[in-house]
Amino acid sequence: MKTAIFEKAGLMTIEEVPKPQLQADDDVIIKVVRACVCGSDLWAYANGDKKAAHSVNSGHEALGIVEEVGPAITTVQPGDFVIVPFTHGCGECDACRAGFDGTCDNHPGYTNWSSGFQSEYVRFHYANWALIKIPG
Ligand SMILES: [Zn+2]
Ligand SMILES: [Zn+2]
C-alpha cells in the first residue's frame, strides 16, 4: 500500500510499504477514504520539530471503510463507514470510564496517540470502543 513519509521539514513523499495486519483480537483494518491534516501535523512539516527524517507520517484522524475485523470485534463489521479518531482508549480502564481516553491506563506513554493515518490502510486497536460508526 501507499503511505506518506516525512522526509524532512518541508518535504513529504509517498512510499510503498506492507499493508497492516490484524495483531490483536480487537483490531480492525480500515481502508482510508479521507485522511485529515491536523495543525499538529504541520509542526514537523514547518520546522522539523525533532521528528526523525524518513519517518511515518503524523496523520491521526481519518474516515474509512472497515475492511477486516479481529475475532473480538462486535461493534463494526466489514463495509461499515467509520470515523477513525485521534485517541483510541480501551474503554474499560478508570481513565476511559471517566471520559479521559486520551490518557488510557492501557496505553503507556504516548502510544495512545495515533499516527500513520495518511496511508491507504490503517490498523486500529481497541476498535470496539473507539471507532465511531456512521449510520446509513
Ligand atoms: Zn489532530
Ligand atoms: Zn483505557
Short mmCIF file of N, CA, C and O and ligand atoms in Angstrom, two decimals:
data_model
loop_
_atom_site.label_atom_id
_atom_site.label_comp_id
_atom_site.label_asym_id
_atom_site.label_seq_id
_atom_site.Cartn_x
_atom_site.Cartn_y
_atom_site.Cartn_z
N MET A 1 0.85 -1.19 0.00
CA MET A 1 0.00 0.00 0.00
C MET A 1 0.88 1.24 0.00
O MET A 1 2.07 1.18 0.31
N LYS A 2 0.25 2.37 -0.33
CA LYS A 2 0.99 3.64 -0.31
C LYS A 2 0.80 4.34 1.03
O LYS A 2 -0.27 4.27 1.62
N THR A 3 1.85 5.02 1.48
CA THR A 3 1.78 5.82 2.70
C THR A 3 2.62 7.08 2.51
O THR A 3 3.59 7.08 1.73
N ALA A 4 2.23 8.14 3.23
CA ALA A 4 3.02 9.37 3.22
C ALA A 4 4.19 9.21 4.19
O ALA A 4 4.03 8.66 5.28
N ILE A 5 5.36 9.64 3.77
CA ILE A 5 6.57 9.58 4.58
C ILE A 5 7.08 10.99 4.83
O ILE A 5 7.17 11.79 3.88
N PHE A 6 7.40 11.26 6.11
CA PHE A 6 8.02 12.55 6.45
C PHE A 6 9.51 12.43 6.15
O PHE A 6 10.24 11.70 6.83
N GLU A 7 9.96 13.11 5.09
CA GLU A 7 11.39 13.05 4.75
C GLU A 7 12.19 14.03 5.59
O GLU A 7 13.21 13.70 6.16
N LYS A 8 11.72 15.27 5.62
CA LYS A 8 12.34 16.33 6.42
C LYS A 8 11.39 17.52 6.40
O LYS A 8 10.38 17.49 5.70
N ALA A 9 11.71 18.55 7.16
CA ALA A 9 10.85 19.73 7.17
C ALA A 9 10.61 20.19 5.74
O ALA A 9 11.55 20.32 4.95
N GLY A 10 9.36 20.37 5.37
CA GLY A 10 9.01 20.87 4.06
C GLY A 10 8.94 19.82 2.97
O GLY A 10 8.67 20.17 1.82
N LEU A 11 9.18 18.55 3.30
CA LEU A 11 9.17 17.52 2.25
C LEU A 11 8.52 16.22 2.74
O LEU A 11 9.05 15.53 3.62
N MET A 12 7.37 15.91 2.14
CA MET A 12 6.72 14.63 2.33
C MET A 12 6.85 13.86 1.01
O MET A 12 6.84 14.46 -0.05
N THR A 13 6.95 12.54 1.09
CA THR A 13 6.98 11.71 -0.11
C THR A 13 5.96 10.58 0.06
O THR A 13 5.39 10.41 1.13
N ILE A 14 5.75 9.84 -0.99
CA ILE A 14 4.85 8.68 -0.95
C ILE A 14 5.71 7.44 -1.17
O ILE A 14 6.57 7.42 -2.05
N GLU A 15 5.44 6.41 -0.37
CA GLU A 15 6.25 5.20 -0.46
C GLU A 15 5.35 3.96 -0.37
O GLU A 15 4.29 4.00 0.25
N GLU A 16 5.78 2.90 -0.98
CA GLU A 16 5.07 1.62 -0.91
C GLU A 16 5.57 0.87 0.32
O GLU A 16 6.79 0.71 0.50
N VAL A 17 4.65 0.46 1.20
CA VAL A 17 5.01 -0.27 2.42
C VAL A 17 4.05 -1.46 2.58
O VAL A 17 3.01 -1.49 1.93
N PRO A 18 4.38 -2.42 3.44
CA PRO A 18 3.46 -3.55 3.65
C PRO A 18 2.12 -3.07 4.23
O PRO A 18 2.09 -2.16 5.05
N LYS A 19 1.04 -3.68 3.79
CA LYS A 19 -0.29 -3.36 4.32
C LYS A 19 -0.36 -3.84 5.77
O LYS A 19 0.15 -4.93 6.08
N PRO A 20 -0.99 -3.06 6.69
CA PRO A 20 -1.07 -3.51 8.09
C PRO A 20 -1.90 -4.79 8.22
O PRO A 20 -2.80 -5.03 7.42
N GLN A 21 -1.59 -5.53 9.27
CA GLN A 21 -2.27 -6.81 9.53
C GLN A 21 -2.94 -6.74 10.91
O GLN A 21 -2.47 -6.02 11.79
N LEU A 22 -3.98 -7.53 11.12
CA LEU A 22 -4.56 -7.68 12.45
C LEU A 22 -3.48 -8.24 13.37
O LEU A 22 -2.77 -9.18 12.99
N GLN A 23 -3.36 -7.66 14.57
CA GLN A 23 -2.38 -8.15 15.56
C GLN A 23 -3.06 -8.57 16.85
O GLN A 23 -2.59 -9.47 17.53
N ALA A 24 -4.12 -7.87 17.24
CA ALA A 24 -4.85 -8.20 18.47
C ALA A 24 -6.28 -8.57 18.10
O ALA A 24 -6.77 -8.20 17.02
N ASP A 25 -6.96 -9.28 19.01
CA ASP A 25 -8.32 -9.72 18.73
C ASP A 25 -9.29 -8.57 18.52
O ASP A 25 -10.31 -8.73 17.86
N ASP A 26 -8.97 -7.41 19.12
CA ASP A 26 -9.86 -6.26 18.96
C ASP A 26 -9.27 -5.20 18.02
O ASP A 26 -9.54 -4.02 18.16
N ASP A 27 -8.51 -5.64 17.07
CA ASP A 27 -8.01 -4.77 15.99
C ASP A 27 -8.99 -4.75 14.83
O ASP A 27 -9.74 -5.72 14.61
N VAL A 28 -8.93 -3.66 14.07
CA VAL A 28 -9.66 -3.55 12.81
C VAL A 28 -8.71 -2.99 11.76
O VAL A 28 -7.88 -2.12 12.07
N ILE A 29 -8.80 -3.48 10.56
CA ILE A 29 -8.07 -2.89 9.43
C ILE A 29 -9.07 -2.03 8.65
O ILE A 29 -10.18 -2.49 8.33
N ILE A 30 -8.67 -0.79 8.40
CA ILE A 30 -9.56 0.19 7.77
C ILE A 30 -8.94 0.69 6.47
O ILE A 30 -7.75 1.05 6.43
N LYS A 31 -9.77 0.71 5.42
CA LYS A 31 -9.36 1.34 4.16
C LYS A 31 -9.67 2.82 4.28
O LYS A 31 -10.82 3.21 4.45
N VAL A 32 -8.64 3.65 4.23
CA VAL A 32 -8.81 5.09 4.44
C VAL A 32 -9.44 5.73 3.20
O VAL A 32 -8.97 5.52 2.08
N VAL A 33 -10.51 6.48 3.45
CA VAL A 33 -11.18 7.22 2.38
C VAL A 33 -10.70 8.67 2.35
O VAL A 33 -10.44 9.24 1.31
N ARG A 34 -10.59 9.26 3.54
CA ARG A 34 -10.05 10.61 3.70
C ARG A 34 -9.17 10.63 4.94
O ARG A 34 -9.59 10.18 6.00
N ALA A 35 -7.97 11.17 4.82
CA ALA A 35 -7.08 11.35 5.97
C ALA A 35 -6.95 12.84 6.22
O ALA A 35 -6.74 13.61 5.29
N CYS A 36 -7.10 13.22 7.47
CA CYS A 36 -7.02 14.64 7.83
C CYS A 36 -5.57 15.08 7.92
O CYS A 36 -4.67 14.29 8.16
N VAL A 37 -5.38 16.39 7.73
CA VAL A 37 -4.10 17.03 8.05
C VAL A 37 -4.41 17.99 9.18
O VAL A 37 -5.10 18.99 9.00
N CYS A 38 -3.95 17.64 10.37
CA CYS A 38 -4.20 18.42 11.59
C CYS A 38 -3.15 19.52 11.71
O CYS A 38 -2.04 19.39 11.17
N GLY A 39 -3.48 20.55 12.47
CA GLY A 39 -2.49 21.58 12.73
C GLY A 39 -1.22 21.02 13.34
O GLY A 39 -0.11 21.46 13.03
N SER A 40 -1.37 19.99 14.17
CA SER A 40 -0.17 19.41 14.81
C SER A 40 0.70 18.64 13.81
O SER A 40 1.90 18.52 14.00
N ASP A 41 0.11 18.15 12.71
CA ASP A 41 0.92 17.50 11.67
C ASP A 41 1.89 18.51 11.06
O ASP A 41 2.96 18.16 10.57
N LEU A 42 1.44 19.77 11.06
CA LEU A 42 2.22 20.80 10.38
C LEU A 42 3.40 21.30 11.21
O LEU A 42 4.29 21.94 10.67
N TRP A 43 3.44 20.98 12.51
CA TRP A 43 4.57 21.41 13.33
C TRP A 43 5.86 20.84 12.75
O TRP A 43 6.85 21.56 12.54
N ALA A 44 5.87 19.53 12.50
CA ALA A 44 7.08 18.91 11.96
C ALA A 44 7.32 19.36 10.52
O ALA A 44 8.45 19.61 10.12
N TYR A 45 6.23 19.46 9.74
CA TYR A 45 6.40 19.85 8.34
C TYR A 45 7.02 21.24 8.25
O TYR A 45 7.90 21.50 7.42
N ALA A 46 6.60 22.14 9.14
CA ALA A 46 7.09 23.51 9.08
C ALA A 46 8.50 23.66 9.64
O ALA A 46 9.31 24.41 9.10
N ASN A 47 8.81 22.93 10.71
CA ASN A 47 10.04 23.21 11.46
C ASN A 47 10.95 22.01 11.69
O ASN A 47 12.01 22.16 12.29
N GLY A 48 10.53 20.83 11.30
CA GLY A 48 11.30 19.65 11.66
C GLY A 48 10.82 19.11 13.00
O GLY A 48 10.49 17.95 13.10
N ASP A 49 10.77 19.97 14.00
CA ASP A 49 10.16 19.65 15.28
C ASP A 49 10.72 18.36 15.90
O ASP A 49 10.02 17.59 16.50
N LYS A 50 11.99 18.10 15.68
CA LYS A 50 12.69 16.93 16.22
C LYS A 50 12.12 15.60 15.70
O LYS A 50 12.38 14.55 16.26
N LYS A 51 11.31 15.65 14.64
CA LYS A 51 10.78 14.41 14.06
C LYS A 51 11.87 13.75 13.21
O LYS A 51 12.56 14.42 12.46
N ALA A 52 12.02 12.45 13.36
CA ALA A 52 13.07 11.72 12.64
C ALA A 52 12.87 11.81 11.14
O ALA A 52 11.74 11.71 10.64
N ALA A 53 13.97 12.00 10.42
CA ALA A 53 13.92 12.02 8.95
C ALA A 53 13.46 10.65 8.46
O ALA A 53 13.75 9.62 9.07
N HIS A 54 12.75 10.64 7.33
CA HIS A 54 12.24 9.42 6.71
C HIS A 54 11.46 8.58 7.73
O HIS A 54 11.77 7.41 7.99
N SER A 55 10.45 9.20 8.35
CA SER A 55 9.66 8.50 9.36
C SER A 55 8.18 8.53 9.00
O SER A 55 7.76 9.25 8.09
N VAL A 56 7.43 7.73 9.72
CA VAL A 56 6.00 7.60 9.46
C VAL A 56 5.32 8.97 9.57
O VAL A 56 5.73 9.81 10.37
N ASN A 57 4.32 9.20 8.74
CA ASN A 57 3.58 10.46 8.80
C ASN A 57 2.86 10.59 10.14
O ASN A 57 2.60 9.61 10.83
N SER A 58 2.52 11.84 10.50
CA SER A 58 1.87 12.11 11.78
C SER A 58 0.35 12.07 11.71
O SER A 58 -0.33 12.42 12.68
N GLY A 59 -0.20 11.67 10.58
CA GLY A 59 -1.66 11.67 10.40
C GLY A 59 -2.36 10.87 11.49
O GLY A 59 -1.98 9.74 11.76
N HIS A 60 -3.39 11.45 12.09
CA HIS A 60 -4.01 10.78 13.22
C HIS A 60 -5.52 10.96 13.27
O HIS A 60 -6.13 10.76 14.30
N GLU A 61 -6.12 11.37 12.16
CA GLU A 61 -7.58 11.46 12.07
C GLU A 61 -7.95 11.05 10.66
O GLU A 61 -7.31 11.48 9.71
N ALA A 62 -8.99 10.22 10.53
CA ALA A 62 -9.35 9.74 9.20
C ALA A 62 -10.82 9.32 9.16
O ALA A 62 -11.47 9.17 10.19
N LEU A 63 -11.29 9.12 7.93
CA LEU A 63 -12.57 8.47 7.66
C LEU A 63 -12.25 7.26 6.82
O LEU A 63 -11.38 7.32 5.95
N GLY A 64 -12.94 6.16 7.06
CA GLY A 64 -12.61 4.99 6.26
C GLY A 64 -13.70 3.93 6.30
O GLY A 64 -14.74 4.08 6.93
N ILE A 65 -13.42 2.85 5.59
CA ILE A 65 -14.33 1.71 5.50
C ILE A 65 -13.65 0.51 6.14
O ILE A 65 -12.50 0.19 5.82
N VAL A 66 -14.38 -0.11 7.08
CA VAL A 66 -13.84 -1.29 7.75
C VAL A 66 -13.63 -2.39 6.72
O VAL A 66 -14.53 -2.73 5.95
N GLU A 67 -12.42 -2.92 6.69
CA GLU A 67 -12.11 -3.97 5.73
C GLU A 67 -12.02 -5.35 6.38
O GLU A 67 -12.45 -6.33 5.82
N GLU A 68 -11.44 -5.38 7.58
CA GLU A 68 -11.20 -6.67 8.24
C GLU A 68 -11.32 -6.45 9.74
O GLU A 68 -10.86 -5.43 10.25
N VAL A 69 -11.92 -7.38 10.47
CA VAL A 69 -12.10 -7.24 11.92
C VAL A 69 -11.49 -8.43 12.64
O VAL A 69 -11.55 -9.56 12.15
N GLY A 70 -10.95 -8.17 13.84
CA GLY A 70 -10.46 -9.24 14.70
C GLY A 70 -11.61 -10.03 15.29
O GLY A 70 -12.76 -9.58 15.28
N PRO A 71 -11.32 -11.21 15.85
CA PRO A 71 -12.40 -12.09 16.34
C PRO A 71 -13.18 -11.52 17.52
O PRO A 71 -14.30 -11.97 17.78
N ALA A 72 -12.66 -10.53 18.24
CA ALA A 72 -13.37 -9.96 19.40
C ALA A 72 -14.23 -8.75 19.04
O ALA A 72 -14.89 -8.18 19.90
N ILE A 73 -14.22 -8.36 17.79
CA ILE A 73 -14.95 -7.15 17.39
C ILE A 73 -16.45 -7.45 17.23
O ILE A 73 -16.82 -8.36 16.48
N THR A 74 -17.28 -6.64 17.93
CA THR A 74 -18.73 -6.83 17.86
C THR A 74 -19.47 -5.57 17.41
O THR A 74 -20.66 -5.63 17.14
N THR A 75 -18.77 -4.43 17.36
CA THR A 75 -19.46 -3.15 17.13
C THR A 75 -19.42 -2.68 15.68
O THR A 75 -20.20 -1.81 15.31
N VAL A 76 -18.51 -3.20 14.90
CA VAL A 76 -18.44 -2.84 13.49
C VAL A 76 -18.19 -4.11 12.68
O VAL A 76 -17.77 -5.13 13.22
N GLN A 77 -18.46 -4.00 11.39
CA GLN A 77 -18.21 -5.15 10.51
C GLN A 77 -17.69 -4.65 9.18
O GLN A 77 -17.82 -3.46 8.86
N PRO A 78 -17.10 -5.54 8.41
CA PRO A 78 -16.57 -5.11 7.11
C PRO A 78 -17.65 -4.39 6.29
O PRO A 78 -18.80 -4.82 6.25
N GLY A 79 -17.25 -3.28 5.70
CA GLY A 79 -18.17 -2.47 4.91
C GLY A 79 -18.69 -1.25 5.65
O GLY A 79 -19.20 -0.32 5.03
N ASP A 80 -18.58 -1.23 6.99
CA ASP A 80 -19.05 -0.07 7.76
C ASP A 80 -18.17 1.15 7.48
O ASP A 80 -16.95 1.03 7.37
N PHE A 81 -18.82 2.30 7.41
CA PHE A 81 -18.13 3.58 7.24
C PHE A 81 -17.89 4.16 8.63
O PHE A 81 -18.83 4.25 9.43
N VAL A 82 -16.65 4.50 8.96
CA VAL A 82 -16.32 4.88 10.34
C VAL A 82 -15.46 6.14 10.39
O VAL A 82 -14.69 6.43 9.47
N ILE A 83 -15.62 6.85 11.52
CA ILE A 83 -14.69 7.91 11.91
C ILE A 83 -13.57 7.23 12.69
O ILE A 83 -13.83 6.42 13.59
N VAL A 84 -12.34 7.54 12.33
CA VAL A 84 -11.17 6.91 12.95
C VAL A 84 -10.50 8.00 13.78
O VAL A 84 -9.79 8.85 13.24
N PRO A 85 -10.76 8.03 15.10
CA PRO A 85 -10.33 9.18 15.91
C PRO A 85 -8.86 9.15 16.29
O PRO A 85 -8.18 8.13 16.18
N PHE A 86 -8.44 10.28 16.79
CA PHE A 86 -7.07 10.51 17.23
C PHE A 86 -6.68 9.55 18.35
O PHE A 86 -5.69 8.84 18.28
N THR A 87 -7.48 9.55 19.43
CA THR A 87 -7.18 8.66 20.56
C THR A 87 -8.02 7.40 20.42
O THR A 87 -9.08 7.41 19.81
N HIS A 88 -7.52 6.33 20.95
CA HIS A 88 -8.30 5.10 20.92
C HIS A 88 -8.09 4.34 22.22
O HIS A 88 -7.36 3.36 22.29
N GLY A 89 -8.76 4.84 23.26
CA GLY A 89 -8.68 4.20 24.56
C GLY A 89 -9.34 2.83 24.55
O GLY A 89 -10.11 2.50 23.66
N CYS A 90 -9.04 2.07 25.60
CA CYS A 90 -9.55 0.70 25.71
C CYS A 90 -11.03 0.67 26.03
O CYS A 90 -11.72 -0.30 25.74
N GLY A 91 -11.53 1.73 26.69
CA GLY A 91 -12.94 1.77 27.08
C GLY A 91 -13.24 1.06 28.37
O GLY A 91 -14.39 1.05 28.82
N GLU A 92 -12.25 0.46 29.00
CA GLU A 92 -12.50 -0.36 30.19
C GLU A 92 -11.76 0.13 31.43
O GLU A 92 -12.14 -0.22 32.55
N CYS A 93 -10.70 0.89 31.29
CA CYS A 93 -9.91 1.31 32.46
C CYS A 93 -10.59 2.51 33.15
O CYS A 93 -11.53 3.09 32.62
N ASP A 94 -10.06 2.88 34.31
CA ASP A 94 -10.64 4.00 35.07
C ASP A 94 -10.61 5.28 34.25
O ASP A 94 -11.59 6.04 34.24
N ALA A 95 -9.49 5.55 33.55
CA ALA A 95 -9.38 6.79 32.78
C ALA A 95 -10.43 6.82 31.66
O ALA A 95 -11.13 7.82 31.49
N CYS A 96 -10.55 5.76 30.92
CA CYS A 96 -11.53 5.71 29.83
C CYS A 96 -12.95 5.85 30.36
O CYS A 96 -13.76 6.61 29.82
N ARG A 97 -13.25 5.13 31.46
CA ARG A 97 -14.62 5.18 32.01
C ARG A 97 -14.95 6.57 32.53
O ARG A 97 -16.12 6.94 32.60
N ALA A 98 -13.92 7.34 32.91
CA ALA A 98 -14.15 8.71 33.37
C ALA A 98 -14.18 9.69 32.20
O ALA A 98 -14.34 10.89 32.41
N GLY A 99 -14.00 9.20 30.98
CA GLY A 99 -14.08 10.07 29.81
C GLY A 99 -12.74 10.62 29.34
O GLY A 99 -12.70 11.47 28.47
N PHE A 100 -11.65 10.11 29.92
CA PHE A 100 -10.32 10.61 29.56
C PHE A 100 -9.56 9.54 28.77
O PHE A 100 -8.50 9.08 29.20
N ASP A 101 -10.11 9.16 27.63
CA ASP A 101 -9.49 8.08 26.86
C ASP A 101 -8.13 8.48 26.31
O ASP A 101 -7.32 7.62 25.96
N GLY A 102 -7.84 9.78 26.27
CA GLY A 102 -6.52 10.23 25.82
C GLY A 102 -5.42 9.86 26.79
O GLY A 102 -4.24 9.88 26.42
N THR A 103 -5.79 9.51 28.02
CA THR A 103 -4.79 9.07 28.99
C THR A 103 -5.11 7.65 29.45
O THR A 103 -4.90 7.30 30.61
N CYS A 104 -5.61 6.85 28.54
CA CYS A 104 -5.97 5.45 28.82
C CYS A 104 -4.84 4.74 29.58
O CYS A 104 -3.69 4.79 29.18
N ASP A 105 -5.22 4.07 30.68
CA ASP A 105 -4.23 3.36 31.51
C ASP A 105 -3.56 2.22 30.74
O ASP A 105 -2.48 1.78 31.13
N ASN A 106 -4.20 1.73 29.70
CA ASN A 106 -3.63 0.61 28.94
C ASN A 106 -2.75 1.06 27.78
O ASN A 106 -2.34 0.25 26.95
N HIS A 107 -2.49 2.35 27.71
CA HIS A 107 -1.59 2.91 26.70
C HIS A 107 -0.48 3.67 27.41
O HIS A 107 -0.62 4.86 27.64
N PRO A 108 0.60 3.04 27.78
CA PRO A 108 1.67 3.78 28.45
C PRO A 108 2.29 4.83 27.52
O PRO A 108 2.38 4.62 26.31
N GLY A 109 2.68 5.95 28.12
CA GLY A 109 3.35 7.00 27.34
C GLY A 109 2.43 7.56 26.28
O GLY A 109 1.26 7.79 26.51
N TYR A 110 2.99 7.78 25.11
CA TYR A 110 2.25 8.43 24.03
C TYR A 110 1.63 7.43 23.06
O TYR A 110 1.19 7.80 22.00
N THR A 111 1.62 6.15 23.42
CA THR A 111 1.17 5.16 22.44
C THR A 111 -0.31 5.27 22.12
O THR A 111 -0.78 4.64 21.20
N ASN A 112 -1.07 6.04 22.92
CA ASN A 112 -2.48 6.20 22.64
C ASN A 112 -2.71 7.17 21.50
O ASN A 112 -3.82 7.31 21.01
N TRP A 113 -1.69 7.88 21.08
CA TRP A 113 -1.85 8.85 20.02
C TRP A 113 -1.59 8.15 18.70
O TRP A 113 -0.51 7.66 18.43
N SER A 114 -2.59 8.17 17.87
CA SER A 114 -2.46 7.51 16.58
C SER A 114 -1.45 8.23 15.71
O SER A 114 -1.20 9.42 15.88
N SER A 115 -0.88 7.52 14.74
CA SER A 115 -0.06 8.14 13.72
C SER A 115 -0.09 7.24 12.49
O SER A 115 -0.57 6.11 12.55
N GLY A 116 0.37 7.78 11.38
CA GLY A 116 0.43 6.98 10.16
C GLY A 116 -0.88 6.90 9.40
O GLY A 116 -1.01 6.10 8.48
N PHE A 117 -1.86 7.72 9.77
CA PHE A 117 -3.18 7.61 9.15
C PHE A 117 -3.19 8.15 7.71
O PHE A 117 -4.17 7.95 7.00
N GLN A 118 -2.16 8.85 7.26
CA GLN A 118 -2.11 9.31 5.87
C GLN A 118 -1.55 8.17 5.03
O GLN A 118 -0.45 8.22 4.49
N SER A 119 -2.37 7.13 4.95
CA SER A 119 -1.99 5.86 4.30
C SER A 119 -3.24 5.26 3.67
O SER A 119 -4.36 5.65 4.01
N GLU A 120 -3.04 4.29 2.80
CA GLU A 120 -4.20 3.65 2.19
C GLU A 120 -4.97 2.78 3.17
O GLU A 120 -6.18 2.61 3.06
N TYR A 121 -4.26 2.21 4.15
CA TYR A 121 -4.89 1.35 5.16
C TYR A 121 -4.27 1.65 6.52
O TYR A 121 -3.08 2.01 6.60
N VAL A 122 -5.07 1.51 7.59
CA VAL A 122 -4.54 1.63 8.94
C VAL A 122 -5.03 0.47 9.79
O VAL A 122 -6.10 -0.10 9.55
N ARG A 123 -4.22 0.12 10.78
CA ARG A 123 -4.62 -0.83 11.82
C ARG A 123 -5.07 -0.02 13.02
O ARG A 123 -4.36 0.88 13.47
N PHE A 124 -6.25 -0.33 13.57
CA PHE A 124 -6.79 0.42 14.69
C PHE A 124 -7.05 -0.53 15.85
O PHE A 124 -7.81 -1.49 15.71
N HIS A 125 -6.41 -0.26 17.00
CA HIS A 125 -6.55 -1.11 18.18
C HIS A 125 -7.71 -0.62 19.04
O HIS A 125 -8.08 0.53 18.97
N TYR A 126 -8.25 -1.49 19.89
CA TYR A 126 -9.41 -1.19 20.75
C TYR A 126 -10.58 -0.68 19.91
O TYR A 126 -11.27 0.27 20.27
N ALA A 127 -10.78 -1.29 18.78
CA ALA A 127 -11.75 -0.78 17.81
C ALA A 127 -13.19 -0.92 18.28
O ALA A 127 -14.05 -0.18 17.82
N ASN A 128 -13.50 -1.85 19.18
CA ASN A 128 -14.88 -1.97 19.66
C ASN A 128 -15.35 -0.70 20.33
O ASN A 128 -16.49 -0.30 20.18
N TRP A 129 -14.45 -0.06 21.05
CA TRP A 129 -14.85 1.09 21.86
C TRP A 129 -14.62 2.42 21.13
O TRP A 129 -15.43 3.32 21.25
N ALA A 130 -13.53 2.53 20.41
CA ALA A 130 -13.11 3.85 19.95
C ALA A 130 -13.56 4.22 18.54
O ALA A 130 -13.64 5.40 18.21
N LEU A 131 -13.81 3.25 17.68
CA LEU A 131 -14.27 3.60 16.33
C LEU A 131 -15.70 4.12 16.39
O LEU A 131 -16.50 3.66 17.19
N ILE A 132 -16.01 5.07 15.54
CA ILE A 132 -17.36 5.65 15.52
C ILE A 132 -18.01 5.29 14.19
O ILE A 132 -17.58 5.76 13.13
N LYS A 133 -19.03 4.43 14.27
CA LYS A 133 -19.73 4.01 13.06
C LYS A 133 -20.69 5.09 12.61
O LYS A 133 -21.46 5.62 13.41
N ILE A 134 -20.65 5.42 11.33
CA ILE A 134 -21.56 6.43 10.77
C ILE A 134 -22.79 5.69 10.24
O ILE A 134 -22.65 4.82 9.37
N PRO A 135 -23.97 6.01 10.76
CA PRO A 135 -25.16 5.27 10.34
C PRO A 135 -25.54 5.58 8.89
O PRO A 135 -25.26 6.66 8.39
N GLY A 136 -26.19 4.64 8.28
CA GLY A 136 -26.74 4.86 6.95
C GLY A 136 -25.75 4.64 5.85
O GLY A 136 -24.64 4.22 6.05
ZN ZN B 1 -5.03 16.35 15.45
ZN ZN B 2 -8.48 2.74 28.75
#
